[in-house]
Short mmCIF file of C-alpha atoms in Angstrom, two decimals:
data_model
loop_
_atom_site.label_atom_id
_atom_site.label_comp_id
_atom_site.label_asym_id
_atom_site.label_seq_id
_atom_site.Cartn_x
_atom_site.Cartn_y
_atom_site.Cartn_z
CA MET D 10 -12.74 10.21 -35.43
CA ASP D 11 -13.57 12.44 -32.47
CA SER D 12 -11.97 11.47 -29.20
CA VAL D 13 -14.28 10.56 -26.35
CA SER D 14 -14.55 13.53 -24.03
CA SER D 15 -14.03 12.93 -20.33
CA PRO D 16 -16.98 13.50 -18.00
CA PRO D 17 -17.16 16.89 -16.27
CA PRO D 18 -15.52 16.99 -12.83
CA SER D 19 -17.71 16.46 -9.81
CA VAL D 20 -18.51 19.14 -7.24
CA PHE D 21 -15.95 17.64 -4.86
CA ILE D 22 -13.15 17.74 -7.46
CA ARG D 23 -14.01 21.33 -8.44
CA THR D 24 -13.93 22.33 -4.76
CA VAL D 25 -10.58 20.64 -4.12
CA ARG D 26 -9.10 22.24 -7.23
CA LYS D 27 -9.92 25.63 -5.78
CA LEU D 28 -7.67 24.69 -2.89
CA TYR D 29 -4.65 23.28 -4.70
CA ASN D 30 -4.59 25.24 -7.98
CA PRO D 31 -3.60 28.53 -6.24
CA LEU D 32 -0.67 26.62 -4.71
CA GLY D 33 0.53 25.69 -8.19
CA PHE D 34 -0.51 22.04 -8.17
CA LYS D 35 -1.94 20.86 -11.48
CA LYS D 36 -2.64 17.25 -10.53
CA GLY D 37 -4.78 16.08 -7.67
CA TYR D 38 -2.48 13.20 -6.76
CA ASN D 39 0.47 15.59 -6.40
CA PHE D 40 -1.46 17.71 -3.94
CA THR D 41 -2.61 14.61 -2.06
CA LEU D 42 0.96 13.37 -1.66
CA PHE D 43 2.09 16.86 -0.64
CA PHE D 44 -0.73 17.09 1.90
CA ILE D 45 0.19 13.73 3.45
CA PHE D 46 3.98 13.83 3.46
CA ALA D 47 4.68 17.56 3.68
CA GLY D 48 1.84 17.93 6.17
CA ALA D 49 3.35 15.24 8.41
CA TRP D 50 6.75 16.89 7.96
CA MET D 51 5.51 20.32 9.03
CA GLY D 52 3.40 18.94 11.87
CA PHE D 53 6.35 17.00 13.26
CA THR D 54 8.60 20.05 12.94
CA LEU D 55 6.19 22.44 14.67
CA ALA D 56 5.62 19.96 17.50
CA ARG D 57 9.36 19.83 18.16
CA LEU D 58 10.25 23.50 17.94
CA GLN D 59 9.74 23.59 21.71
CA PHE D 60 12.79 21.33 22.03
CA LEU D 61 14.97 24.31 21.23
CA ASP D 62 14.50 24.95 24.95
CA PHE D 63 16.89 22.36 26.41
CA SER D 64 14.93 21.98 29.65
CA ILE D 65 11.79 21.07 27.71
CA PHE D 66 13.76 18.65 25.57
CA CYS D 67 15.08 16.78 28.62
CA LYS D 68 11.58 16.50 30.12
CA ASN D 69 10.25 14.86 26.93
CA ALA D 70 13.31 12.89 25.82
CA VAL D 71 13.90 9.17 26.33
CA PRO D 72 14.58 8.49 30.04
CA GLY D 73 18.28 9.01 30.68
CA GLU D 74 18.94 10.63 27.28
CA CYS D 75 20.13 13.92 28.75
CA PHE D 76 22.64 12.13 30.97
CA TYR D 77 25.21 12.22 28.18
CA TYR D 78 24.70 15.75 26.93
CA LYS D 79 27.53 17.41 28.78
CA GLU D 80 30.33 19.66 27.64
CA LEU D 81 31.03 19.00 23.93
CA ARG D 82 27.85 16.99 23.42
CA TYR D 83 25.79 19.97 24.54
CA ILE D 84 27.26 21.73 21.52
CA GLY D 85 26.39 18.76 19.30
CA LEU D 86 22.78 18.70 20.50
CA TYR D 87 22.34 22.43 20.02
CA LEU D 88 23.93 22.28 16.57
CA HIS D 89 21.65 19.44 15.56
CA LEU D 90 18.32 20.68 16.93
CA GLY D 91 19.10 24.36 16.41
CA CYS D 92 19.77 23.80 12.71
CA ILE D 93 17.60 20.88 11.61
CA LEU D 94 14.32 22.28 12.98
CA PRO D 95 14.60 25.65 11.16
CA ALA D 96 15.81 23.80 8.05
CA ALA D 97 12.81 21.46 8.16
CA PHE D 98 10.44 24.41 8.58
CA LEU D 99 11.92 26.28 5.61
CA ALA D 100 12.08 23.13 3.45
CA PHE D 101 8.28 22.85 3.52
CA PHE D 102 7.98 25.94 1.32
CA GLN D 103 10.48 24.61 -1.24
CA PHE D 104 7.96 22.03 -2.38
CA ILE D 105 5.09 24.43 -3.04
CA PRO D 106 5.00 24.90 -6.86
CA ALA D 107 3.58 28.43 -6.75
CA ILE D 108 6.59 29.62 -4.74
CA ARG D 109 9.03 28.00 -7.17
CA TYR D 110 7.27 29.62 -10.16
CA LYS D 111 6.49 33.09 -8.82
CA PHE D 112 9.14 33.70 -6.18
CA ILE D 113 12.29 32.26 -7.73
CA LEU D 114 14.66 34.45 -5.72
CA PHE D 115 13.06 33.30 -2.45
CA HIS D 116 13.33 29.68 -3.59
CA ARG D 117 17.04 30.09 -4.33
CA ILE D 118 17.99 31.97 -1.16
CA ASN D 119 15.86 29.66 0.95
CA GLY D 120 17.57 26.67 -0.66
CA TYR D 121 21.05 27.96 0.20
CA ILE D 122 20.01 28.57 3.81
CA ILE D 123 18.54 25.08 4.08
CA ILE D 124 21.67 23.45 2.66
CA LEU D 125 23.88 25.28 5.17
CA LEU D 126 21.61 24.41 8.09
CA VAL D 127 21.41 20.73 7.14
CA LEU D 128 25.18 20.39 6.81
CA VAL D 129 25.77 21.97 10.23
CA SER D 130 23.00 19.82 11.68
CA ASN D 131 24.64 16.69 10.29
CA ALA D 132 27.88 17.66 12.02
CA GLY D 133 25.95 17.96 15.28
CA ALA D 134 24.35 14.55 14.72
CA LEU D 135 27.77 12.96 14.36
CA ILE D 136 28.92 14.55 17.61
CA ILE D 137 26.05 13.08 19.63
CA ALA D 138 25.79 9.73 17.78
CA ARG D 139 28.10 7.97 20.27
CA HIS D 140 25.46 8.24 23.00
CA ALA D 141 22.18 9.04 21.22
CA PHE D 142 19.52 6.50 22.24
CA GLY D 143 22.11 4.46 24.11
CA GLY D 144 24.78 4.75 21.43
CA LEU D 145 24.70 1.13 20.28
CA ILE D 146 26.85 0.29 17.26
CA SER D 147 23.72 -0.20 15.14
CA THR D 148 22.56 3.29 16.08
CA GLN D 149 25.90 4.92 15.36
CA ALA D 150 26.12 3.18 11.98
CA ALA D 151 22.57 4.19 11.03
CA VAL D 152 23.15 7.82 12.02
CA GLY D 153 26.41 7.93 10.10
CA PHE D 154 24.81 6.35 7.04
CA LEU D 155 21.91 8.82 7.13
CA VAL D 156 24.38 11.71 7.36
CA ILE D 157 26.33 10.37 4.37
CA MET D 158 23.20 9.78 2.28
CA SER D 159 21.61 13.15 3.00
CA THR D 160 24.87 15.07 2.52
CA ALA D 161 25.62 13.27 -0.76
CA ALA D 162 22.08 13.85 -2.05
CA ILE D 163 22.21 17.55 -1.22
CA GLY D 164 25.63 17.80 -2.88
CA MET D 165 24.26 16.17 -6.03
CA ALA D 166 21.23 18.47 -6.01
CA TYR D 167 23.43 21.55 -5.60
CA TYR D 168 25.81 20.56 -8.40
CA ASN D 169 22.96 19.82 -10.80
CA VAL D 170 21.15 23.08 -10.17
CA LYS D 171 24.39 24.99 -10.78
CA ARG D 172 24.58 23.15 -14.10
CA LEU D 173 20.90 23.98 -14.75
CA GLN D 174 20.01 20.26 -14.78
CA LEU D 175 16.64 20.79 -13.18
CA GLU D 176 15.18 17.29 -13.35
CA GLN D 177 18.24 15.93 -11.55
CA HIS D 178 18.06 18.74 -9.01
CA ARG D 179 14.44 17.81 -8.31
CA ALA D 180 15.24 14.11 -7.99
CA TRP D 181 18.14 14.57 -5.60
CA MET D 182 16.36 17.14 -3.42
CA LEU D 183 13.42 14.77 -3.11
CA ARG D 184 15.81 12.00 -2.14
CA ALA D 185 17.57 14.16 0.45
CA PHE D 186 14.41 15.17 2.26
CA PHE D 187 12.81 11.74 2.00
CA TYR D 188 15.94 10.31 3.61
CA MET D 189 15.82 12.84 6.44
CA GLY D 190 12.07 12.42 6.80
CA CYS D 191 12.64 8.85 7.98
CA ILE D 192 13.02 10.29 11.48
CA ILE D 193 9.21 10.57 11.56
CA THR D 194 8.67 6.95 10.57
CA VAL D 195 11.27 5.94 13.15
CA ARG D 196 8.90 7.03 15.93
CA ILE D 197 6.19 4.66 14.71
CA ILE D 198 8.53 1.68 14.31
CA LEU D 199 10.20 2.50 17.63
CA ALA D 200 6.96 2.38 19.60
CA ILE D 201 5.85 -0.88 17.96
CA SER D 202 9.21 -2.65 18.25
CA SER D 203 9.70 -1.54 21.87
CA ALA D 204 6.33 -3.02 22.76
CA ILE D 205 7.21 -6.26 20.93
CA ILE D 206 10.53 -6.83 22.73
CA SER D 207 8.76 -6.28 26.04
CA ILE D 208 7.08 -9.65 25.45
CA SER D 209 9.01 -12.85 26.23
CA PRO D 210 11.86 -13.55 25.60
CA ALA D 211 13.41 -10.73 27.60
CA TYR D 212 16.03 -8.32 26.22
CA TYR D 213 18.63 -6.70 28.45
CA MET D 214 21.14 -3.90 27.94
CA ALA D 215 24.11 -2.78 30.01
CA GLN D 216 23.52 0.68 31.48
CA PRO D 217 25.91 2.79 33.63
CA CYS D 218 24.89 3.02 37.28
CA ASP D 219 25.16 6.81 37.27
CA LYS D 220 22.72 6.93 34.35
CA VAL D 221 20.28 4.66 36.15
CA ASP D 222 20.68 6.84 39.25
CA LEU D 223 19.72 9.90 37.22
CA ILE D 224 16.54 8.15 36.04
CA ILE D 225 15.17 6.48 39.19
CA GLY D 226 17.29 7.86 42.06
CA LYS D 227 19.83 6.34 44.45
CA GLU D 228 17.48 4.34 46.69
CA GLN D 229 15.72 2.50 43.88
CA THR D 230 19.01 1.98 42.06
CA ILE D 231 20.62 0.21 45.04
CA GLU D 232 17.44 -1.76 45.71
CA ARG D 233 16.97 -3.01 42.16
CA TYR D 234 20.63 -3.20 41.11
CA PRO D 235 22.81 -4.20 44.10
CA ASP D 236 25.94 -4.24 41.91
CA CYS D 237 25.68 -0.44 41.74
CA ALA D 238 26.89 -0.30 45.37
CA ALA D 239 30.40 -0.45 43.89
CA PHE D 240 29.63 2.75 42.03
CA TYR D 241 28.39 4.57 45.12
CA ASN D 242 31.32 3.56 47.34
CA GLY D 243 33.75 4.64 44.62
CA SER D 244 35.42 1.29 44.04
CA HIS D 245 34.02 1.02 40.48
CA PRO D 246 32.94 4.46 39.23
CA ASP D 247 32.23 3.01 35.76
CA GLN D 248 30.05 0.16 37.04
CA ASN D 249 27.38 -1.08 34.60
CA VAL D 250 24.35 -3.26 35.29
CA LEU D 251 21.96 -5.20 33.07
CA VAL D 252 18.61 -3.43 32.73
CA LEU D 253 15.54 -5.11 31.31
CA GLY D 254 14.03 -3.57 28.20
CA ASN D 255 10.36 -3.26 29.10
CA PHE D 256 8.12 -0.67 27.47
CA ASN D 257 5.53 -1.29 30.17
CA GLY D 258 7.93 -1.02 33.10
CA ASP D 259 9.53 1.78 35.07
CA ALA D 260 11.41 4.69 33.51
CA ASP D 261 14.77 2.89 33.42
CA GLU D 262 13.24 -0.11 31.65
CA ILE D 263 11.30 2.06 29.19
CA GLY D 264 14.46 3.96 28.29
CA THR D 265 16.33 0.69 27.81
CA ALA D 266 13.62 -0.70 25.51
CA LEU D 267 13.85 2.41 23.34
CA ASN D 268 17.65 2.28 23.34
CA LEU D 269 17.61 -1.36 22.24
CA THR D 270 15.33 -0.82 19.26
CA PHE D 271 16.29 2.63 17.96
CA GLY D 272 19.12 1.47 15.69
CA MET D 273 16.95 -1.19 14.06
CA ALA D 274 14.06 1.26 13.70
CA LEU D 275 16.29 3.85 12.00
CA TRP D 276 17.70 1.33 9.53
CA LEU D 277 14.22 0.05 8.64
CA ALA D 278 12.73 3.54 8.31
CA LEU D 279 15.63 4.68 6.12
CA PHE D 280 15.14 1.67 3.85
CA ILE D 281 11.40 2.36 3.53
CA HIS D 282 11.97 6.01 2.65
CA ALA D 283 14.83 5.31 0.23
CA LEU D 284 12.69 2.76 -1.59
CA GLY D 285 9.59 4.96 -1.51
CA VAL D 286 11.23 7.98 -3.11
CA GLU D 287 12.64 5.85 -5.95
CA ILE D 288 9.17 4.44 -6.62
CA TYR D 289 7.76 7.97 -6.73
CA LEU D 290 10.45 9.15 -9.15
CA GLN D 291 9.78 6.19 -11.42
CA LEU D 292 6.04 6.96 -11.39
CA THR D 293 6.53 10.61 -12.44
CA PRO D 294 8.55 10.42 -15.70
CA ARG D 295 6.43 13.10 -17.37
CA GLU D 296 7.55 15.72 -14.86
CA SER D 297 11.16 14.67 -15.37
CA ARG D 298 10.83 15.06 -19.14
CA ARG D 299 9.22 18.47 -18.73
CA LEU D 300 12.02 19.70 -16.51
CA ARG D 301 14.68 18.27 -18.80
CA GLU D 302 13.26 20.23 -21.72
CA ILE D 303 13.43 23.37 -19.58
CA SER D 304 17.00 22.43 -18.65
CA TYR D 305 17.85 22.07 -22.34
CA SER D 306 16.56 25.56 -23.13
CA ARG D 307 18.36 27.20 -20.20
CA GLN D 308 21.62 25.37 -20.83
CA LEU D 309 21.44 26.31 -24.50
CA GLU D 310 20.99 29.98 -23.58
CA ALA D 311 23.84 29.77 -21.06
CA GLY D 312 26.19 28.29 -23.67
CA PHE D 313 26.73 24.92 -21.96
CA LYS D 314 28.27 22.13 -23.95
CA ASN D 315 25.83 19.30 -24.63
CA PRO D 316 22.65 21.17 -23.58
CA GLY D 317 20.19 18.90 -21.85
CA ARG D 318 23.09 16.82 -20.53
CA ALA D 319 25.27 19.39 -18.78
CA GLY D 320 24.63 17.95 -15.32
CA LEU D 321 25.02 14.48 -13.89
CA THR D 322 22.71 12.50 -16.13
CA VAL D 323 22.64 8.77 -16.73
CA ASP D 324 23.47 9.07 -20.43
CA LYS D 325 26.84 10.59 -19.50
CA PHE D 326 27.94 7.66 -17.35
CA GLY D 327 25.83 4.62 -18.22
CA ASP D 328 24.94 2.82 -21.42
CA SER D 329 21.83 4.89 -22.08
CA GLU D 330 21.49 6.50 -25.49
CA PRO D 331 22.26 10.25 -25.51
CA TRP D 332 19.19 12.29 -24.66
CA VAL D 333 17.75 14.38 -27.51
CA SER D 334 15.35 17.28 -27.05
CA GLU D 335 11.89 16.96 -28.57
CA LYS D 336 12.28 20.55 -29.76
CA LEU D 337 14.86 19.54 -32.36
CA GLN D 338 13.70 18.81 -35.85
CA PRO D 339 14.46 15.29 -37.16
CA LEU D 340 17.28 16.54 -39.41
CA GLU D 341 18.89 18.34 -36.47
CA ARG D 342 19.00 15.24 -34.30
CA PRO D 343 22.36 13.47 -33.95
CA GLN D 344 22.81 10.07 -35.55
CA LEU D 345 22.96 7.58 -32.70
CA GLY D 346 24.17 4.56 -34.63
CA LEU D 347 22.74 1.36 -36.02
CA SER D 348 21.36 0.37 -32.64
CA ASN D 349 18.59 2.90 -33.12
CA CYS D 350 17.75 1.95 -36.68
CA ARG D 351 14.64 -0.04 -37.34
CA LEU D 352 15.69 -3.08 -39.36
CA ASN D 353 13.21 -4.42 -41.85
CA ALA D 354 13.07 -8.07 -42.72
#
């Protein structure tokens, strides 16, 4: 019986294919996801390249943020921004299929550069975490967790590619950059949550008087926060005052609202991205199978033991049945035990 042929593609689909086929995309949904997520990634990165100029960064940062970036933390900020922004720019090209297929050497060298930049950037993030966005415990924990997750994912991706386990390399690289991409979603959650906490009931946060002074000046500081007089007369140089978190208020209150909500926003964004990438990986099993067959062939040529399973695969550590290549003839396939036999009644 002849199979029912699919209708010819519309003019719109033919036009769009002319755009994404040269880039190596074979499926429209893959290009759509790339356009949305990688496009947002590149747009965010390009918009923040100007922050490599520290004076521009301080003009656009959260009010009072640059108060803490002195001495060692200057180094941390430069390490973080100076490495993560170039890494993010270069990472965009790693996810274009045509580059992976036709310019393999570029893909490999670019990958090594990105890994080095991300690791140095993570070190910088840890240096500034104590005071980034107010340095609340929730913020420090979220930053540390993101550093651990991204570093571990990149390490897994690197190990698997050295073992020619390409489907695992793909999965862990996607995880790494989805984790780090949560910093874009953070901005959306941060703006919404800061506006929400500005509505009753009020939220307050202790802020150093010298930080408040940097934001609104001495006269307004003394007028609005009389307790800061102890800071100015030198009797309590570490004096703190409670500042209202109000996204609709003055600069000190806006900065406080953002400080209060950043840790929560980072945790929530990281959860959304970690869940989202796992859903995507589960929805693309065909690509994983294709890459595993390629891994099998390359590992076989390289003389690896257990080709197709030379990397960190689930059938090496879990209770999954050992993976078998579809290229093997039935007689060449290993006997996997009675659990795989079809029992007849």
